[in-house]
XYZ file of C-alpha atoms in Angstrom:
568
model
C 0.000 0.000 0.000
C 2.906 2.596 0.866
C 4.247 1.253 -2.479
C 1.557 2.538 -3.937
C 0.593 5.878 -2.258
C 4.653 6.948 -2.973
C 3.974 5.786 -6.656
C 0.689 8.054 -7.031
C 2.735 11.012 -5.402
C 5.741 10.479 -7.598
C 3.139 10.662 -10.631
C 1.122 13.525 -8.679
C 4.024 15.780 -8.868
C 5.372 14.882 -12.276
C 2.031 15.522 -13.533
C 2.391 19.207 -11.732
C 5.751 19.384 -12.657
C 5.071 18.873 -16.804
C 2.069 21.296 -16.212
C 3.998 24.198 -14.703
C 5.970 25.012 -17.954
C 3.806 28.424 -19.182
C 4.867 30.837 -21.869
C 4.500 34.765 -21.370
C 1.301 36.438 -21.744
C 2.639 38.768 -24.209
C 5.393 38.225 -26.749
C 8.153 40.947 -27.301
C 8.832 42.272 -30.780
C 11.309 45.321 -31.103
C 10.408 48.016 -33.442
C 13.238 48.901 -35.904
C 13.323 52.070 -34.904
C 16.703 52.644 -35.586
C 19.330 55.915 -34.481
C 17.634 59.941 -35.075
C 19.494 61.342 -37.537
C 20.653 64.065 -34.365
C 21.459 61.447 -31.777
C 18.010 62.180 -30.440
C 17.254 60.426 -26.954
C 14.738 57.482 -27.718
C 13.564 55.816 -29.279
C 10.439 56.587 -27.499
C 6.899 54.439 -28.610
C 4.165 56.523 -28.717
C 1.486 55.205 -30.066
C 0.148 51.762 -32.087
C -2.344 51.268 -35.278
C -5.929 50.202 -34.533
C -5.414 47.293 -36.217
C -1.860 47.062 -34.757
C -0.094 46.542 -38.154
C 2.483 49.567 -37.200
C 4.137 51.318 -34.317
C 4.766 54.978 -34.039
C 8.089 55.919 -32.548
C 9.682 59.246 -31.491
C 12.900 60.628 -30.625
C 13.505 64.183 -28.721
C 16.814 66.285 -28.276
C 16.300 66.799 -24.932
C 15.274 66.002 -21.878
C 12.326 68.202 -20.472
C 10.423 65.019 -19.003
C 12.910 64.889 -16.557
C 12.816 68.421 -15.233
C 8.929 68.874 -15.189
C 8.462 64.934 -13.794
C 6.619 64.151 -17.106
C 7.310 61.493 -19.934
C 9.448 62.364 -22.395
C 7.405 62.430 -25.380
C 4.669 64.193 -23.494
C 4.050 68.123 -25.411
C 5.949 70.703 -23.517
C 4.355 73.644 -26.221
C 0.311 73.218 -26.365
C -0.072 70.775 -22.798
C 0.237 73.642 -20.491
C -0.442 71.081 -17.969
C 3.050 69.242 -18.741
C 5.368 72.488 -18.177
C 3.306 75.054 -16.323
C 3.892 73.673 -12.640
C 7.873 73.996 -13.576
C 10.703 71.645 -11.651
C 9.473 69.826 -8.320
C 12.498 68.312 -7.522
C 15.437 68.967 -4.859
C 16.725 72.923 -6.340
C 20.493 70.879 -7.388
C 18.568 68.618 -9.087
C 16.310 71.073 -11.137
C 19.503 73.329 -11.627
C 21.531 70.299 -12.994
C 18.334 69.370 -15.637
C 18.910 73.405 -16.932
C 22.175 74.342 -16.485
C 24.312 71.335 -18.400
C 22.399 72.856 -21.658
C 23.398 70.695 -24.278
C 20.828 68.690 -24.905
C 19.089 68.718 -21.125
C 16.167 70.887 -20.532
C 17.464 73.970 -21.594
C 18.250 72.814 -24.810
C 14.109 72.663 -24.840
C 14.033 76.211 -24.312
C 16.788 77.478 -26.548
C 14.879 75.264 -29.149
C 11.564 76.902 -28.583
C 13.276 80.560 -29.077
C 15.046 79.828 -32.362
C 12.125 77.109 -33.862
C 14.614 74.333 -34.096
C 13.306 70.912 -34.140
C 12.969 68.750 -31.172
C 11.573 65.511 -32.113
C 12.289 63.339 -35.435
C 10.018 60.561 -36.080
C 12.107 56.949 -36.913
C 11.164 53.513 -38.196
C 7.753 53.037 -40.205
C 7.907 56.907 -40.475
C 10.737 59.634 -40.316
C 11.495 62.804 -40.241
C 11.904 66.065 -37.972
C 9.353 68.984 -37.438
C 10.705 70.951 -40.264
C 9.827 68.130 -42.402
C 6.321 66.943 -40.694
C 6.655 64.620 -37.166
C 3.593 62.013 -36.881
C 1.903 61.769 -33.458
C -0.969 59.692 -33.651
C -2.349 56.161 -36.272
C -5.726 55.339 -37.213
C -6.690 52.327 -37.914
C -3.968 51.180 -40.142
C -0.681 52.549 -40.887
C -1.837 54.312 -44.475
C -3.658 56.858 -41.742
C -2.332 59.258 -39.606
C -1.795 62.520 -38.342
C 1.084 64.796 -37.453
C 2.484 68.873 -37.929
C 5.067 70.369 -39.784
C 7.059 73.356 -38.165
C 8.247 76.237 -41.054
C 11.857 76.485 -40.817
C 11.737 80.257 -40.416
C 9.400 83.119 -38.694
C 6.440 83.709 -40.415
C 7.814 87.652 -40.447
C 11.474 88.375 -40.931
C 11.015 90.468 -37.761
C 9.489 87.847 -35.544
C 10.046 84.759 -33.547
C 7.656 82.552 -34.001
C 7.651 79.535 -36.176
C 3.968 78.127 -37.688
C 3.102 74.815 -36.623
C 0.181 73.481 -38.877
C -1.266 70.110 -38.515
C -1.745 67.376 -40.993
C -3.868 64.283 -42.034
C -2.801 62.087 -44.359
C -5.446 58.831 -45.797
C -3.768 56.426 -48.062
C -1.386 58.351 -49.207
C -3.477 61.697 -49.717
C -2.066 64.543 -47.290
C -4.132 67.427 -46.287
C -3.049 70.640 -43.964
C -5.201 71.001 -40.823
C -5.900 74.821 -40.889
C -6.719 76.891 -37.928
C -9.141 79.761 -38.347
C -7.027 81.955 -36.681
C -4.126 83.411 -39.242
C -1.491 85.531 -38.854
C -0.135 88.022 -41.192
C 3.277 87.993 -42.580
C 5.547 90.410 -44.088
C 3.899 90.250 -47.820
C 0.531 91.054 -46.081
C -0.549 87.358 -46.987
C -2.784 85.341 -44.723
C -0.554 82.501 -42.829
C -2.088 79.411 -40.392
C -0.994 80.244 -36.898
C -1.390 77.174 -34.697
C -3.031 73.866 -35.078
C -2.012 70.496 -34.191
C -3.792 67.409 -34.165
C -3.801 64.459 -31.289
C -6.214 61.479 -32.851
C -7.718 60.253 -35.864
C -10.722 58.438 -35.732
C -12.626 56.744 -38.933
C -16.825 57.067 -38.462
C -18.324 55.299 -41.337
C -17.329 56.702 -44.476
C -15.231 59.886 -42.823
C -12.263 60.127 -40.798
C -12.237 62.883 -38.220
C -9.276 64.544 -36.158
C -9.315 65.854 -32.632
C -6.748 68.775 -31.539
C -5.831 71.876 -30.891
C -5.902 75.372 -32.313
C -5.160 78.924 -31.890
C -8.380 81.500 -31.457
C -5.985 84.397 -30.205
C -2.214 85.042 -30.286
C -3.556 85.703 -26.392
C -2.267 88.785 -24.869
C 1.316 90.477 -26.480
C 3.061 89.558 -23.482
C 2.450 85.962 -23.827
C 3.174 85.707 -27.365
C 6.584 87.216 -27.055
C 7.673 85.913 -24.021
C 7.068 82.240 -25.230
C 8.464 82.726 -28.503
C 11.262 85.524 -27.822
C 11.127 85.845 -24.247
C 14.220 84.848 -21.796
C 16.028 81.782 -21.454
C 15.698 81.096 -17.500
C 14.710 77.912 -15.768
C 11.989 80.107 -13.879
C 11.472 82.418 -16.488
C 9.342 83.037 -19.866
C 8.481 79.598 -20.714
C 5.440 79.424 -19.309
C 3.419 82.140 -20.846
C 3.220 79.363 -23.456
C 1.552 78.380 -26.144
C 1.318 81.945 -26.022
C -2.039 81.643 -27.890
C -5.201 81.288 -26.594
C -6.539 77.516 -27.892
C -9.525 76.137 -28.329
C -10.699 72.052 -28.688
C -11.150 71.357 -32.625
C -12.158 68.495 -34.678
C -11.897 68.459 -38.573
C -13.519 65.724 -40.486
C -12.459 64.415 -43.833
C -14.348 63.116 -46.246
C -14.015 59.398 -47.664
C -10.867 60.203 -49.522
C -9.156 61.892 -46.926
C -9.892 65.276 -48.611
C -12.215 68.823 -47.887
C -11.598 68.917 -44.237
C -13.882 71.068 -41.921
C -13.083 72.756 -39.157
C -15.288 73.041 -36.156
C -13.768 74.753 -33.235
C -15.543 74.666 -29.507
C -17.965 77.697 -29.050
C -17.035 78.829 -25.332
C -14.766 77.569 -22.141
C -16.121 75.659 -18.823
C -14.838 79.100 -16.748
C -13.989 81.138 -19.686
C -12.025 84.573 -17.819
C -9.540 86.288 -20.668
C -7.484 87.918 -18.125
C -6.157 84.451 -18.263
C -4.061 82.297 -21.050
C -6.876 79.794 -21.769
C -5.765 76.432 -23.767
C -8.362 73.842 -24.524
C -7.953 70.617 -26.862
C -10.105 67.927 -28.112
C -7.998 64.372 -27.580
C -10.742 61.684 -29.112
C -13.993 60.875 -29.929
C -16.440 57.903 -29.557
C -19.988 56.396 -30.486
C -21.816 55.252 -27.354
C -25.707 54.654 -26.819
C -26.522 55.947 -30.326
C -24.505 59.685 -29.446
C -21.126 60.743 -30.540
C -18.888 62.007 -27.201
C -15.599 63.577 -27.568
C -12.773 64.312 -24.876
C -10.138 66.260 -24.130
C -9.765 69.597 -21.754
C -11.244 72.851 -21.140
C -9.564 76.566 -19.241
C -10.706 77.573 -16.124
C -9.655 81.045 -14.505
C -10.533 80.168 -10.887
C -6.923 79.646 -9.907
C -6.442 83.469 -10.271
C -6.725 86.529 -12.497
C -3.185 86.561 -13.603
C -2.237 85.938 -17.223
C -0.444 82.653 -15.975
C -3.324 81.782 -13.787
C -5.213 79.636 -16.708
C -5.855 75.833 -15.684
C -7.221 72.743 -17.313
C -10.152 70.741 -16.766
C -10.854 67.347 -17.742
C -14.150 67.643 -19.643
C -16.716 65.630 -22.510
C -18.960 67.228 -25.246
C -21.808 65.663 -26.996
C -21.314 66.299 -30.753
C -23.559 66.029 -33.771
C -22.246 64.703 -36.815
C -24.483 65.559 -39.920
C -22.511 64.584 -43.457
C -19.125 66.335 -42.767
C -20.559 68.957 -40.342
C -19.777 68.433 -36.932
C -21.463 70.539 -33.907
C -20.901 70.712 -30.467
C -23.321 70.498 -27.919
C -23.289 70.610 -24.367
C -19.771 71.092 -22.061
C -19.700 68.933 -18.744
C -16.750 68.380 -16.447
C -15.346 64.808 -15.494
C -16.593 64.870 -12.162
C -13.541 64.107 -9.562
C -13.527 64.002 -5.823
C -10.648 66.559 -5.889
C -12.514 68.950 -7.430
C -11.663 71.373 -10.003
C -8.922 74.099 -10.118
C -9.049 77.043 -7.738
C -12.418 75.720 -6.192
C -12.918 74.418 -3.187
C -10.173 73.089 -0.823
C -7.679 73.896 -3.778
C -5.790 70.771 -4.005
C -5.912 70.250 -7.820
C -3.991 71.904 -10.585
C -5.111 70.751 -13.880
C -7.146 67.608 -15.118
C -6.987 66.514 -18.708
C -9.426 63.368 -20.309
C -6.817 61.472 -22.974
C -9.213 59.195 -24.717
C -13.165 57.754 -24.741
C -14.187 54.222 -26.020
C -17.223 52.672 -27.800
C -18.168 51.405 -23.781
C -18.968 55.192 -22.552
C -15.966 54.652 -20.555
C -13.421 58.318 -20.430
C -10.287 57.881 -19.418
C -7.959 60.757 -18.014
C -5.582 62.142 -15.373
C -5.433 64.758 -12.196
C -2.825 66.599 -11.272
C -2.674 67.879 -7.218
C -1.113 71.453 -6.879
C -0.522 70.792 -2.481
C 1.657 67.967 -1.828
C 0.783 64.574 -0.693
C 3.456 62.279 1.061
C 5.946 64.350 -0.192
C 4.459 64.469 -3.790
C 2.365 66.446 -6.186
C 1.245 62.929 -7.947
C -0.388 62.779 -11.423
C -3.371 60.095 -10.508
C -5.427 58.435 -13.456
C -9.437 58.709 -13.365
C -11.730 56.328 -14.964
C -15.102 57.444 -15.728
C -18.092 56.135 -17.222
C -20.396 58.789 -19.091
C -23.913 58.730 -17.536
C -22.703 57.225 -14.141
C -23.535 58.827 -10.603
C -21.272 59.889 -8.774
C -17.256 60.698 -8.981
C -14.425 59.056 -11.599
C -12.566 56.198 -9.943
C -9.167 56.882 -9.057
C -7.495 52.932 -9.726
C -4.349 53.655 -8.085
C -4.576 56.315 -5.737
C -1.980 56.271 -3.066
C -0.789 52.979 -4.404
C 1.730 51.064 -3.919
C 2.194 53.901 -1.860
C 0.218 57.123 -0.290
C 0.875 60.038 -2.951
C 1.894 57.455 -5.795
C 1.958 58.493 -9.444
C -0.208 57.029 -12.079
C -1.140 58.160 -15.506
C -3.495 56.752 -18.223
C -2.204 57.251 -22.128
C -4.885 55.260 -24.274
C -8.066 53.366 -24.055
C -9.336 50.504 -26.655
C -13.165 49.497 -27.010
C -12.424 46.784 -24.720
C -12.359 48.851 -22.092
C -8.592 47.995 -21.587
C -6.069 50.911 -20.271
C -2.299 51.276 -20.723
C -0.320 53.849 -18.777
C 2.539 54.134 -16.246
C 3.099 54.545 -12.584
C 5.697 54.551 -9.990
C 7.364 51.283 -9.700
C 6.954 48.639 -6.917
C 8.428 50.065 -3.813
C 9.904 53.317 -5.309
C 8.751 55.527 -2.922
C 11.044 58.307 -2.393
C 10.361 62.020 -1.825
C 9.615 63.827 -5.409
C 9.093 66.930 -3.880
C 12.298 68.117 -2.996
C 13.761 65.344 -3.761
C 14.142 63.179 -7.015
C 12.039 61.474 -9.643
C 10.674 57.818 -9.507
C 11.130 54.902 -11.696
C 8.131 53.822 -13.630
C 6.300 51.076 -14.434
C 3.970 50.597 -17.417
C 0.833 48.789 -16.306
C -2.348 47.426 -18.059
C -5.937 48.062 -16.641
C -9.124 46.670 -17.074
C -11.723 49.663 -16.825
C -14.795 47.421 -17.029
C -13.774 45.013 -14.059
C -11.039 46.909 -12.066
C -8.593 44.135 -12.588
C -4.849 45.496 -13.099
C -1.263 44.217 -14.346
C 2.081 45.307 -14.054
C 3.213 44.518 -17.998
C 6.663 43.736 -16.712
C 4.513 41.047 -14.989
C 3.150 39.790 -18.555
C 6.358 39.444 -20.213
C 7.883 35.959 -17.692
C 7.419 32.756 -18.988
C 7.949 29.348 -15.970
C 10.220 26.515 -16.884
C 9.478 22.952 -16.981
C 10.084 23.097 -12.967
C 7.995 25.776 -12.378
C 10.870 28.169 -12.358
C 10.460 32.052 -13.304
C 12.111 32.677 -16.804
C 12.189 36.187 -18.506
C 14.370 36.031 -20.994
C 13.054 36.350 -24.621
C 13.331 33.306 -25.585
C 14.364 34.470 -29.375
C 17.152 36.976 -28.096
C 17.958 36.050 -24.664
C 17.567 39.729 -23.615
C 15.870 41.070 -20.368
C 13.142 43.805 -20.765
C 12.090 45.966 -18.353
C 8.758 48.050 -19.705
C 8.309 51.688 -18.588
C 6.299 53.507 -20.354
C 2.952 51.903 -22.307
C 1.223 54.345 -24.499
C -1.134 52.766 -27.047
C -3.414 49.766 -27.337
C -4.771 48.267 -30.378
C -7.923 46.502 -30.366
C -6.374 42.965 -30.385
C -4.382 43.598 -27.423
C -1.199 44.687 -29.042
C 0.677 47.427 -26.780
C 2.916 49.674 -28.061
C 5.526 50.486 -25.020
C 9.159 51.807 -24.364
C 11.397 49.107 -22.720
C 15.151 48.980 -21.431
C 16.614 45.861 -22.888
C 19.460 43.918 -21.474
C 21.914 40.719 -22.125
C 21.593 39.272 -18.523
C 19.957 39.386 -15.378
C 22.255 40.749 -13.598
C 22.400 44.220 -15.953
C 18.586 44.002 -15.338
C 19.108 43.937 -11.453
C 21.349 46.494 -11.298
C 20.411 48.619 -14.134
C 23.403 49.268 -16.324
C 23.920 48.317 -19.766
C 20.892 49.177 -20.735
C 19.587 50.251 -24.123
C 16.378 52.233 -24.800
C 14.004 50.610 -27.241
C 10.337 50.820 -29.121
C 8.544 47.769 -28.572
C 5.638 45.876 -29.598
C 4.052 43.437 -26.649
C 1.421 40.734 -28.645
C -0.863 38.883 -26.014
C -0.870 35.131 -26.739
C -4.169 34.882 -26.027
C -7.289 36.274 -28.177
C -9.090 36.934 -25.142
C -6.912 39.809 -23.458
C -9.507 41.282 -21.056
C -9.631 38.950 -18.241
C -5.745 37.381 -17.695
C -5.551 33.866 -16.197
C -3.146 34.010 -12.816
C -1.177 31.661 -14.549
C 0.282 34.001 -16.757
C 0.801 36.707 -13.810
C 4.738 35.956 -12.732
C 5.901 38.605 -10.171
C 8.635 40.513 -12.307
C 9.082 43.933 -9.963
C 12.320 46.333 -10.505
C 15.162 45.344 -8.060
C 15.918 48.245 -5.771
C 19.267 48.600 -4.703
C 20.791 50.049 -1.444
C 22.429 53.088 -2.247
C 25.961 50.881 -1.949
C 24.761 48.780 -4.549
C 23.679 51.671 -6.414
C 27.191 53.592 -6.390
C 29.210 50.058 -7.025
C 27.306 49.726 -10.124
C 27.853 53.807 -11.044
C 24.047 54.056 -11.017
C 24.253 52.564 -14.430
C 28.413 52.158 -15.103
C 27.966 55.807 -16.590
C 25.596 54.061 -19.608
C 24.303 56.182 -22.257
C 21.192 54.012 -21.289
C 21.241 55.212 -18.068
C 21.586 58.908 -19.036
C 18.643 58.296 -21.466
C 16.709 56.548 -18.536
C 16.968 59.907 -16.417
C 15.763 61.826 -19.489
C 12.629 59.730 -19.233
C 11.461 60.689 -15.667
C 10.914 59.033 -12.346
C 14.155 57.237 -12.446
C 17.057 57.895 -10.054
C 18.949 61.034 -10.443
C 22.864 61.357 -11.205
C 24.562 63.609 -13.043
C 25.909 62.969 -16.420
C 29.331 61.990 -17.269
C-alpha cells in the first residue's frame, strides 16, 4: 500500500511538474526604430495602429520630461499642464536638468526661441518637425496625423515659427488649418497654430481631434514664449502663447475637404487668463457621438499665468461632414476642479473615450501629498452617478503616481506609474522609476506589464528572458493599445539578469508586446509571474555607477521618475 501511495505522489508531482511550464502572456517584438538622424534620446513608442499593423516611434533632443516629472514624449508647447507647474524636484537637481544645456532641458528652451526641431520621427515613419513629425495612427498605418514646423518666422522680424497640422489617408495629405491666421511680411494670410492628437474613422469619414489657436492671447504671452528669456523660472510658461480652443476636422471618404469646427465657449472662460483647450478623441456610445479632451478655467487666479485645465466631454452632432458641439460637462472628480474648493488640484486633462462610454484621463494635485504632487489616473463612465474612480490612488504607496495614455473598445487601459516600492520624496527630492501597467476599466482588474512578459520553466521556475534573443526587458512607459491587445511600449533591454538587477547596460528601445491569447480582457493568474524592478541600497547603487555611466542610463533619467545622477 505505501508502495503505492509513494507511486501516485511520484506521478502527482510529475504531472504538476510537466504542467507548470507556461509561456509569457505577451510576446516581445522590437520596433526597428533605428538611431535619429541628431542622436536624439529614444527611441520613445508613442502610439500603435488600430489594427496594430504599425508602431509609431519618437525621438527628442532633450530632456524636459525629466525636469517637469513628465514622460518624455509628453508636449511641452500646447499641454500647459506638462510644463506650467515647472521643476518639483530637490533645487540641485532642477539646476543640474537646466544648467548642463546641451541637450538637457534647456536645450528645450533654446529650441523653442530659435524654432529648431525637437523631435524626429524613426522607423515606419521619419522625419523632424521641419519636415512633418507624426503623433498619432488610425486604424492602419496608411492613416495618420502629425504637424510640420516652417523652418523660419512667419515675419522676418518675428520669432515665431507656424506649426500646422496634418492628415494624411492612403497616401493623400491634407493641412489642418486653424481659423485663426497671422499676417506675414507680404501682407498674406498665414495658419498660426493647429495640431492634431487622434484620428478616428466614423463610417465613411475620418475625423481629427486637436488643438488650435483662437488668439495670439495677450502680447506679453506671445513674445515671451516665442522671444522671451532663457531662465529655468522664467518666460516659458506664458506658453503656447495663444489662446486655444478644442477642434475636430472631419475628412471626407478620400481623406480630402476637411472642416473645421472649433468649440464655441470655455467651462470658466475669464480672458485675463491664457486659456488652452484641446479635443484628444472621440467615440460612439448609446446611439450619441462624445468627444474628450480639456477645457480653461480662470478660478486659480486673475493673472495671465493663472489659466488651468479641466478634464471635460462634449456631446457632438455629426451631420454629413458637419460636426457641432453640444453641451460642455466636467469629469466629475472628488478633488474637485482648479481654484475651487479646498484647492488641491492643478489641472485635469481626459486622454481618450471608447465605444463602452468609458473616459479615461488624469489629475494633477497642486498641495503635496506624502511628499508628492502625484499625477493620478481617473476612470469614468459617461452617464454614471457619482465621482471618476481613481485605480491607483496612493498605491503602492500614499501620494503614488499614475497616468493613463490610451483606451481601446475593450475597455482595456495602458499607462505608467511609480514602480513597486519606489517611494522616495519627489518633492524636494528626485524622480521615480516607472512602471507601465495594463488596466481593465470594465472590471477593475490590473497588471504590471513587466509582470506579462515571464514565462515558468518545466520546474515551475520564473524565466524572462526572450526566448528568441535572450535579452531582459524591463517596460516603462505603455502608451497605445490596439484593439487585439497589441501594446505599443518603451522598454530597457538587457543581455543578462544581472544588468537588469542592477540597471546598467541598458539600451532604450520601441517595442511591440502581442498577447498570446485572443481573449486579453480577463488574464488567467497563470500568466501573472511577479517581475518587480530590483531596488538597490544606495551601496549597490554607487558600485554599479548608477548605471556604469551608460548612455542608457543617461537616457533613462531623461525619461522621468528614475534615479537622479549627473551625467558623465
Amino acid at each position: 500500500m505505501n508502495k503505492q501511495f509513494t507511486l501516485l505522489a511520484l506521478l502527482i508531482g510529475a504531472s504538476l511538474q510537466a504542467q507548470a511550464a507556461q509561456d509569457p502572456f505577451f510576446t516581445i517584438t522590437e520596433d526597428s526604430a533605428g538611431s535619429a538622424s541628431k542622436g536624439y534620446e529614444g527611441p520613445w513608442a508613442i502610439g500603435i495602429s488600430k489594427q496594430g499593423d504599425a508602431l509609431l516611434t519618437l525621438h527628442t533632443d532633450n530632456d524636459a520630461g525629466s525636469y517637469f516629472s513628465r514622460a518624455p514624449f509628453a508636449n511641452f508647447l500646447v499641454d500647459r499642464f506638462n510644463f506650467e507647474p515647472g521643476c518639483l524636484l530637490a533645487s540641485s537637481v532642477c539646476n543640474s536638468y537646466w544648467d548642463d544645456q546641451v541637450h538637457r532641458t534647456y536645450q528645450w528652451r533654446i529650441d523653442n526661441l530659435n524654432g529648431g526641431s525637437q523631435r524626429e520621427n524613426t522607423g515606419a515613419f521619419s522625419g523632424d518637425e521641419n519636415d512633418g513629425i507624426v503623433t498619432a495612427l488610425g486604424d492602419t498605418s496608411d492613416d495618420y496625423v502629425g504637424y510640420k514646423m516652417a523652418t523660419a518666422p512667419y515675419k522676418s522680424d518675428g520669432y515665431y515659427h507656424v506649426r500646422t497640422a496634418f492628415a494624411s489617408v492612403a497616401g493623400n495629405q491634407v493641412d489642418l488649418n486653424a481659423k485663426f491666421t497671422l499676417t506675414n511680411d507680404s501682407g498674406s494670410a498665414v495658419n498660426s497654430l493647429s495640431l492634431p492628437n487622434s484620428m478616428t474613422k466614423l463610417d465613411d469619414r475620418y475625423i481629427v481631434a486637436g488643438t488650435v489657436a483662437v488668439t495670439a492671447g495677450s502680447d506679453s504671452s506671445f513674445k515671451n514664449c516665442y522671444g522671451g528669456n532663457s531662465d529655468k523660472s522664467g518666460h516659458f510658461t506664458y506658453c503656447p502663447g495663444f489662446d486655444t480652443q478644442a477642434a475636430f476636422w472631419v475628412l471626407d471618404s478620400s481623406g480630402d475637404n476637411p472642416q473645421l469646427t472649433v468649440a464655441p465657449s470655455y467651462y470658466r472662460a475669464d480672458n485675463s487668463v491664457l486659456e488652452t483647450a484641446a479635443a484628444t478623441g472621440l467615440a460612439e456610445y448609446n446611439g450619441k457621438l462624445y468627444g474628450v479632451g480639456y477645457s480653461s478655467t480662470g478660478e486659480a487666479g486673475s493673472s495671465t499665468l493663472s489659466g488651468r485645465n479641466v478634464a471635460v466631454y462634449w456631446d457632438l452632432t455629426l451631420s454629413g461632414n458637419t460636426l457641432s458641439f453640444g453641451s460642455l460637462s466636467k469629469v466629475p472628480l472628488a478633488l474637485g476642479e482648479p481654484g475651487r474648493g479646498d484647492k488641491k488640484m492643478r489641472h485635469s486633462w481626459a486622454i481618450g473615450v471608447n465605444s463602452a462610454g468609458y473616459v479615461v484621463g488624469n489629475q494633477l494635485y497642486t498641495t503635496n501629498k506624502n511628499r508628492n504632487r502625484p499625477t493620478e489616473m481617473f476612470v469614468y463612465k459617461i452617464g454614471q452617478s457619482g465621482n471618476a474612480v481613481i485605480p491607483f490612488e496612493n498605491a503602492p504607496a500614499e501620494g503614488a503616481n499614475s497616468q493613463a495614455a490610451a483606451i481601446n473598445d475593450h475597455s482595456m487601459v495602458v499607462g505608467w506609474r511609480d514602480a513597486r516600492n519606489y517611494t522616495s520624496p519627489v518633492v524636494s527630492g528626485t524622480n521615480r522609476l516607472q512602471e507601465a501597467f495594463l488596466y481593465n476599466a470594465a472590471s477593475g482588474s490590473a497588471w504590471y506589464l513587466n509582470d506579462l512578459i515571464c514565462g515558468k520553466s518545466d520546474s515551475g521556475s520564473k524565466n524572462c528572458a526572450v526566448q528568441s534573443s535572450g535579452k531582459y526587458y524591463h517596460i516603462t512607459y505603455a502608451n497605445g493599445i490596439s484593439a487585439d491587445g497589441s501594446i505599443a511600449a518603451t522598454a530597457y533591454r538587457y543581455d543578462n539578469e544581472t544588468d537588469l538587477n542592477k540597471k546598467q547596460n541598458g539600451v532604450v528601445v520601441s517595442i511591440k508586446m502581442s498577447p498570446a491569447v485572443a481573449d486579453f480582457t480577463s488574464i488567467d493568474s497563470k500568466y501573472v509571474v511577479s517581475n518587480p524592478p530590483v531596488v538597490q541600497t544606495a551601496a549597490e547603487e554607487s558600485e554599479s555607477g548608477g548605471g556604469g555611466g551608460s548612455l542608457f542610463w543617461l537616457t533613462l533619467l531623461a525619461a522621468p521618475f528614475a534615479w537622479w545622477h549627473r551625467r558623465h
